[in-house]
mmCIF file of C-alpha atoms in Angstrom:
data_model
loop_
_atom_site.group_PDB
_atom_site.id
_atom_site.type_symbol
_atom_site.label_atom_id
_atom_site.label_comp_id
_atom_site.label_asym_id
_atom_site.label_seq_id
_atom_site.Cartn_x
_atom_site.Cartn_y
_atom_site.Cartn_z
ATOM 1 C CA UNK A 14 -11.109 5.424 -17.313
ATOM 2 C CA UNK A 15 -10.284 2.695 -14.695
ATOM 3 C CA UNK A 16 -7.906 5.202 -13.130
ATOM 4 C CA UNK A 17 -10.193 7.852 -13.062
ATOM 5 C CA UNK A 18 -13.076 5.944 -11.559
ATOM 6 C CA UNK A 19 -11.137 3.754 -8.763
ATOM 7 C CA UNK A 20 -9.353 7.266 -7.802
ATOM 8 C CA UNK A 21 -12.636 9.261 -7.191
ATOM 9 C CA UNK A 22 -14.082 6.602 -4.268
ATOM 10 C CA UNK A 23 -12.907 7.773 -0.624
ATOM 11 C CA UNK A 24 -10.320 5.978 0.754
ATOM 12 C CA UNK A 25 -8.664 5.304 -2.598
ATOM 13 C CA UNK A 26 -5.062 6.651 -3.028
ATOM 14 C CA UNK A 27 -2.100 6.408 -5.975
ATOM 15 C CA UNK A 28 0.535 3.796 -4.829
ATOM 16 C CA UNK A 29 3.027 2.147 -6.428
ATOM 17 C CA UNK A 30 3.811 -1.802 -6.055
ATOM 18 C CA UNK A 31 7.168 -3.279 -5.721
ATOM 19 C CA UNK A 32 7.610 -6.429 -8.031
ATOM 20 C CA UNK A 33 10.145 -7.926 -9.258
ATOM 21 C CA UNK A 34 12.223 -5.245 -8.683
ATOM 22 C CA UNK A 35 9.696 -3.076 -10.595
ATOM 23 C CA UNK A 36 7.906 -0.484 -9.434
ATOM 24 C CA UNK A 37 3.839 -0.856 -10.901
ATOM 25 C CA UNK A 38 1.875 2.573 -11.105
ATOM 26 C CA UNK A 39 -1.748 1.288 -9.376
ATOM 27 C CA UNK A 40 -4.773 2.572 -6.746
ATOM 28 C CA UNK A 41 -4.596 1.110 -3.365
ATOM 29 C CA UNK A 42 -8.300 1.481 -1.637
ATOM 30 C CA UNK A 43 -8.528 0.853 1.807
ATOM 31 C CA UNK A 44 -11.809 -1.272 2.603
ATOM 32 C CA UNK A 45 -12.765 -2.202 6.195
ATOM 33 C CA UNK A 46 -11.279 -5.309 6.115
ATOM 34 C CA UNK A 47 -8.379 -5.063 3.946
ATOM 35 C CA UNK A 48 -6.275 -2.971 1.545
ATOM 36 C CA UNK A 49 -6.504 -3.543 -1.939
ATOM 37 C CA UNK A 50 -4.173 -2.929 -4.547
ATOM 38 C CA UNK A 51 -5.344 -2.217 -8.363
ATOM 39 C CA UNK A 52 -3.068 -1.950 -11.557
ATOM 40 C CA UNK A 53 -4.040 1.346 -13.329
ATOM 41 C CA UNK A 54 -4.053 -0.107 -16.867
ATOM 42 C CA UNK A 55 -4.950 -3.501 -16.635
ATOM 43 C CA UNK A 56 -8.201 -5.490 -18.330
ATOM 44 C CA UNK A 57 -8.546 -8.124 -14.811
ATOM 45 C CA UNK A 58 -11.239 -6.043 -12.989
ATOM 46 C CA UNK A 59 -10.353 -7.473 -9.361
ATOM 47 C CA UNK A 60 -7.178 -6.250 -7.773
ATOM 48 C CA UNK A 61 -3.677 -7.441 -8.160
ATOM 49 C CA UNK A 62 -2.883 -7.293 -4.409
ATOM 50 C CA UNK A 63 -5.244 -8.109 -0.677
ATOM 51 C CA UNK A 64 -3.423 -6.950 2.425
ATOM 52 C CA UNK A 65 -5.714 -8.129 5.620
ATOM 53 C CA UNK A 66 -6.149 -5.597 7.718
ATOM 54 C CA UNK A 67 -6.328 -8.021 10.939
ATOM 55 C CA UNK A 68 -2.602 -8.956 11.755
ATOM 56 C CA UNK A 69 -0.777 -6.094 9.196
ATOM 57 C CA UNK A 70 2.183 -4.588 10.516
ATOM 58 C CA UNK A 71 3.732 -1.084 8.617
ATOM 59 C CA UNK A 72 7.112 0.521 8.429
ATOM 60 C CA UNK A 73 7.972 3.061 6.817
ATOM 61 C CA UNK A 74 11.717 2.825 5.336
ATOM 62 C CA UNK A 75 14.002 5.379 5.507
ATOM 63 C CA UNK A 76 14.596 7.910 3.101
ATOM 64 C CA UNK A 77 17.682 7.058 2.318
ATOM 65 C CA UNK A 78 17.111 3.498 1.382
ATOM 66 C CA UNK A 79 17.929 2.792 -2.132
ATOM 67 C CA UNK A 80 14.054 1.504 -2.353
ATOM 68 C CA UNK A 81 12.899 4.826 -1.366
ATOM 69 C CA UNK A 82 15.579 6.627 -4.016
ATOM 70 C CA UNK A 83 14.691 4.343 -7.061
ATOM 71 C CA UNK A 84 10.908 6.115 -6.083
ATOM 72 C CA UNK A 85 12.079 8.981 -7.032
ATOM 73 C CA UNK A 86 14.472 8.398 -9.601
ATOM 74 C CA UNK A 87 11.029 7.036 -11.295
ATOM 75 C CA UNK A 88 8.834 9.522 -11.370
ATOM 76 C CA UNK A 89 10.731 13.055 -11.394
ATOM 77 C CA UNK A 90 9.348 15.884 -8.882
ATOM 78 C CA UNK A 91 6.042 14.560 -8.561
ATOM 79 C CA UNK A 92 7.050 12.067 -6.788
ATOM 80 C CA UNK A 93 9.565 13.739 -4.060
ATOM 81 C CA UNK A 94 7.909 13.279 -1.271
ATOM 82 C CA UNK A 95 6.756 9.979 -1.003
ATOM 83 C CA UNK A 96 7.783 7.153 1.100
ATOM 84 C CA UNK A 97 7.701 3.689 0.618
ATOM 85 C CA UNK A 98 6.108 1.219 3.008
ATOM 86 C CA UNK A 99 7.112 -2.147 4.191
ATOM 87 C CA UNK A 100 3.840 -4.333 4.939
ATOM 88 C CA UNK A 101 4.716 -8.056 6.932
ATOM 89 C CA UNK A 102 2.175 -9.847 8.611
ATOM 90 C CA UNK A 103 1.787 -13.934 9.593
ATOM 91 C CA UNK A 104 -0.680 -14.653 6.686
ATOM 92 C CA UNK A 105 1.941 -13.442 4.308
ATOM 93 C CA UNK A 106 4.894 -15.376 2.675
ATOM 94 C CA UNK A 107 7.143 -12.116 2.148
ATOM 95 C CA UNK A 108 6.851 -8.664 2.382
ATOM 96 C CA UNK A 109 4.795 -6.380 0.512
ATOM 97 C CA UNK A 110 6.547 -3.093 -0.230
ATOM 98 C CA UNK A 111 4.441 -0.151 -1.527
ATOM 99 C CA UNK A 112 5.125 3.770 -2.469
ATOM 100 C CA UNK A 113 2.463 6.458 -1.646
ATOM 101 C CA UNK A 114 2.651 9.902 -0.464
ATOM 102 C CA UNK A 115 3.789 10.571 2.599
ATOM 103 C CA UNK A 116 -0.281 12.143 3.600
ATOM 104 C CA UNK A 117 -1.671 8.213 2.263
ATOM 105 C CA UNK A 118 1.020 6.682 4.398
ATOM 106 C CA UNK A 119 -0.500 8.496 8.069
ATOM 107 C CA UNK A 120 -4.049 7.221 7.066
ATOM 108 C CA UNK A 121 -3.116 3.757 6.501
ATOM 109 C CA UNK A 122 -1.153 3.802 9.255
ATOM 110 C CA UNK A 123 -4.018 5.101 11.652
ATOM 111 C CA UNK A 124 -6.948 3.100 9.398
ATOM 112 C CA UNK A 125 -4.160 -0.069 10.680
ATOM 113 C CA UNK A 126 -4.037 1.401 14.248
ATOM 114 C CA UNK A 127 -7.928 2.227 14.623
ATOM 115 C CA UNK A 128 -8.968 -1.619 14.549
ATOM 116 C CA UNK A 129 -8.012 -1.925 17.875
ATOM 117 C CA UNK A 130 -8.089 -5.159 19.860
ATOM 118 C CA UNK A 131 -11.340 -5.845 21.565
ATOM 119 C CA UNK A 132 -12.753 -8.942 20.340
ATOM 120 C CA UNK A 133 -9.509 -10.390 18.114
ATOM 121 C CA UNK A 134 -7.622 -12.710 20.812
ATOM 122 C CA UNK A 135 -4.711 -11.385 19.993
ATOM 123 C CA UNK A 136 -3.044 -8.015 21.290
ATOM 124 C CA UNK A 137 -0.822 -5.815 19.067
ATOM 125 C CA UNK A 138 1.913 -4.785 20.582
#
């Protein structure tokens, strides 16, 4: 049901989360201020994971890495194209590393790009 529900509201996508060296089946939603990361079956109702949006910096690793391979490996065929995603920014202690389609991984990447710079003091570069 949780699945379901946080799946149908726009700008929700499946992702997977890298902890521990395990790979966590959850619903990232991108908000206007940050993403958020939820764990498909869990009973806490807020999410597991808050990227800010403000400073956030994405790569996409290749698809050779052996990150990107134990994503597939995982999940079969449904999972062949996907792509996993390095997220670093200042306000985080390490790196953030989470698997989505390769379709999810363009929008975050512009909804990152389309804040812009007016108004922040800082330029991205």
């Amino acid at each position: 049901m949780r699945r379901r529900q946080l799946r149908r509201t726009l700008g929700a996508f499946p992702a997977l989360l890298l902890r521990d060296g395990v790979w966590h089946e959850g619903t990232a939603h991108t908000r206007p201020d940050a993403i958020h990361w939820y764990k498909d079956a869990s009973v806490r109702p807020g999410s597991c994971l808050r990227l800010g949006r403000r400073r956030l910096d994405m790569q996409r690793l290749a698809p050779e890495s052996a990150l990107t391979r134990s994503v597939r490996d995982s999940g079969g065929p449904e999972r062949h194209g996907w792509v996993v995603v390095r997220f670093s920014s200042p306000d985080l202690v390490y790196d953030e590393f989470l698997a989505m389609d390769f379709a999810a991984s363009a929008g975050v990447c512009a909804w990152i790009e389309a804040l812009g710079v007016v108004g922040l003091g800082d330029w991205r570069e």
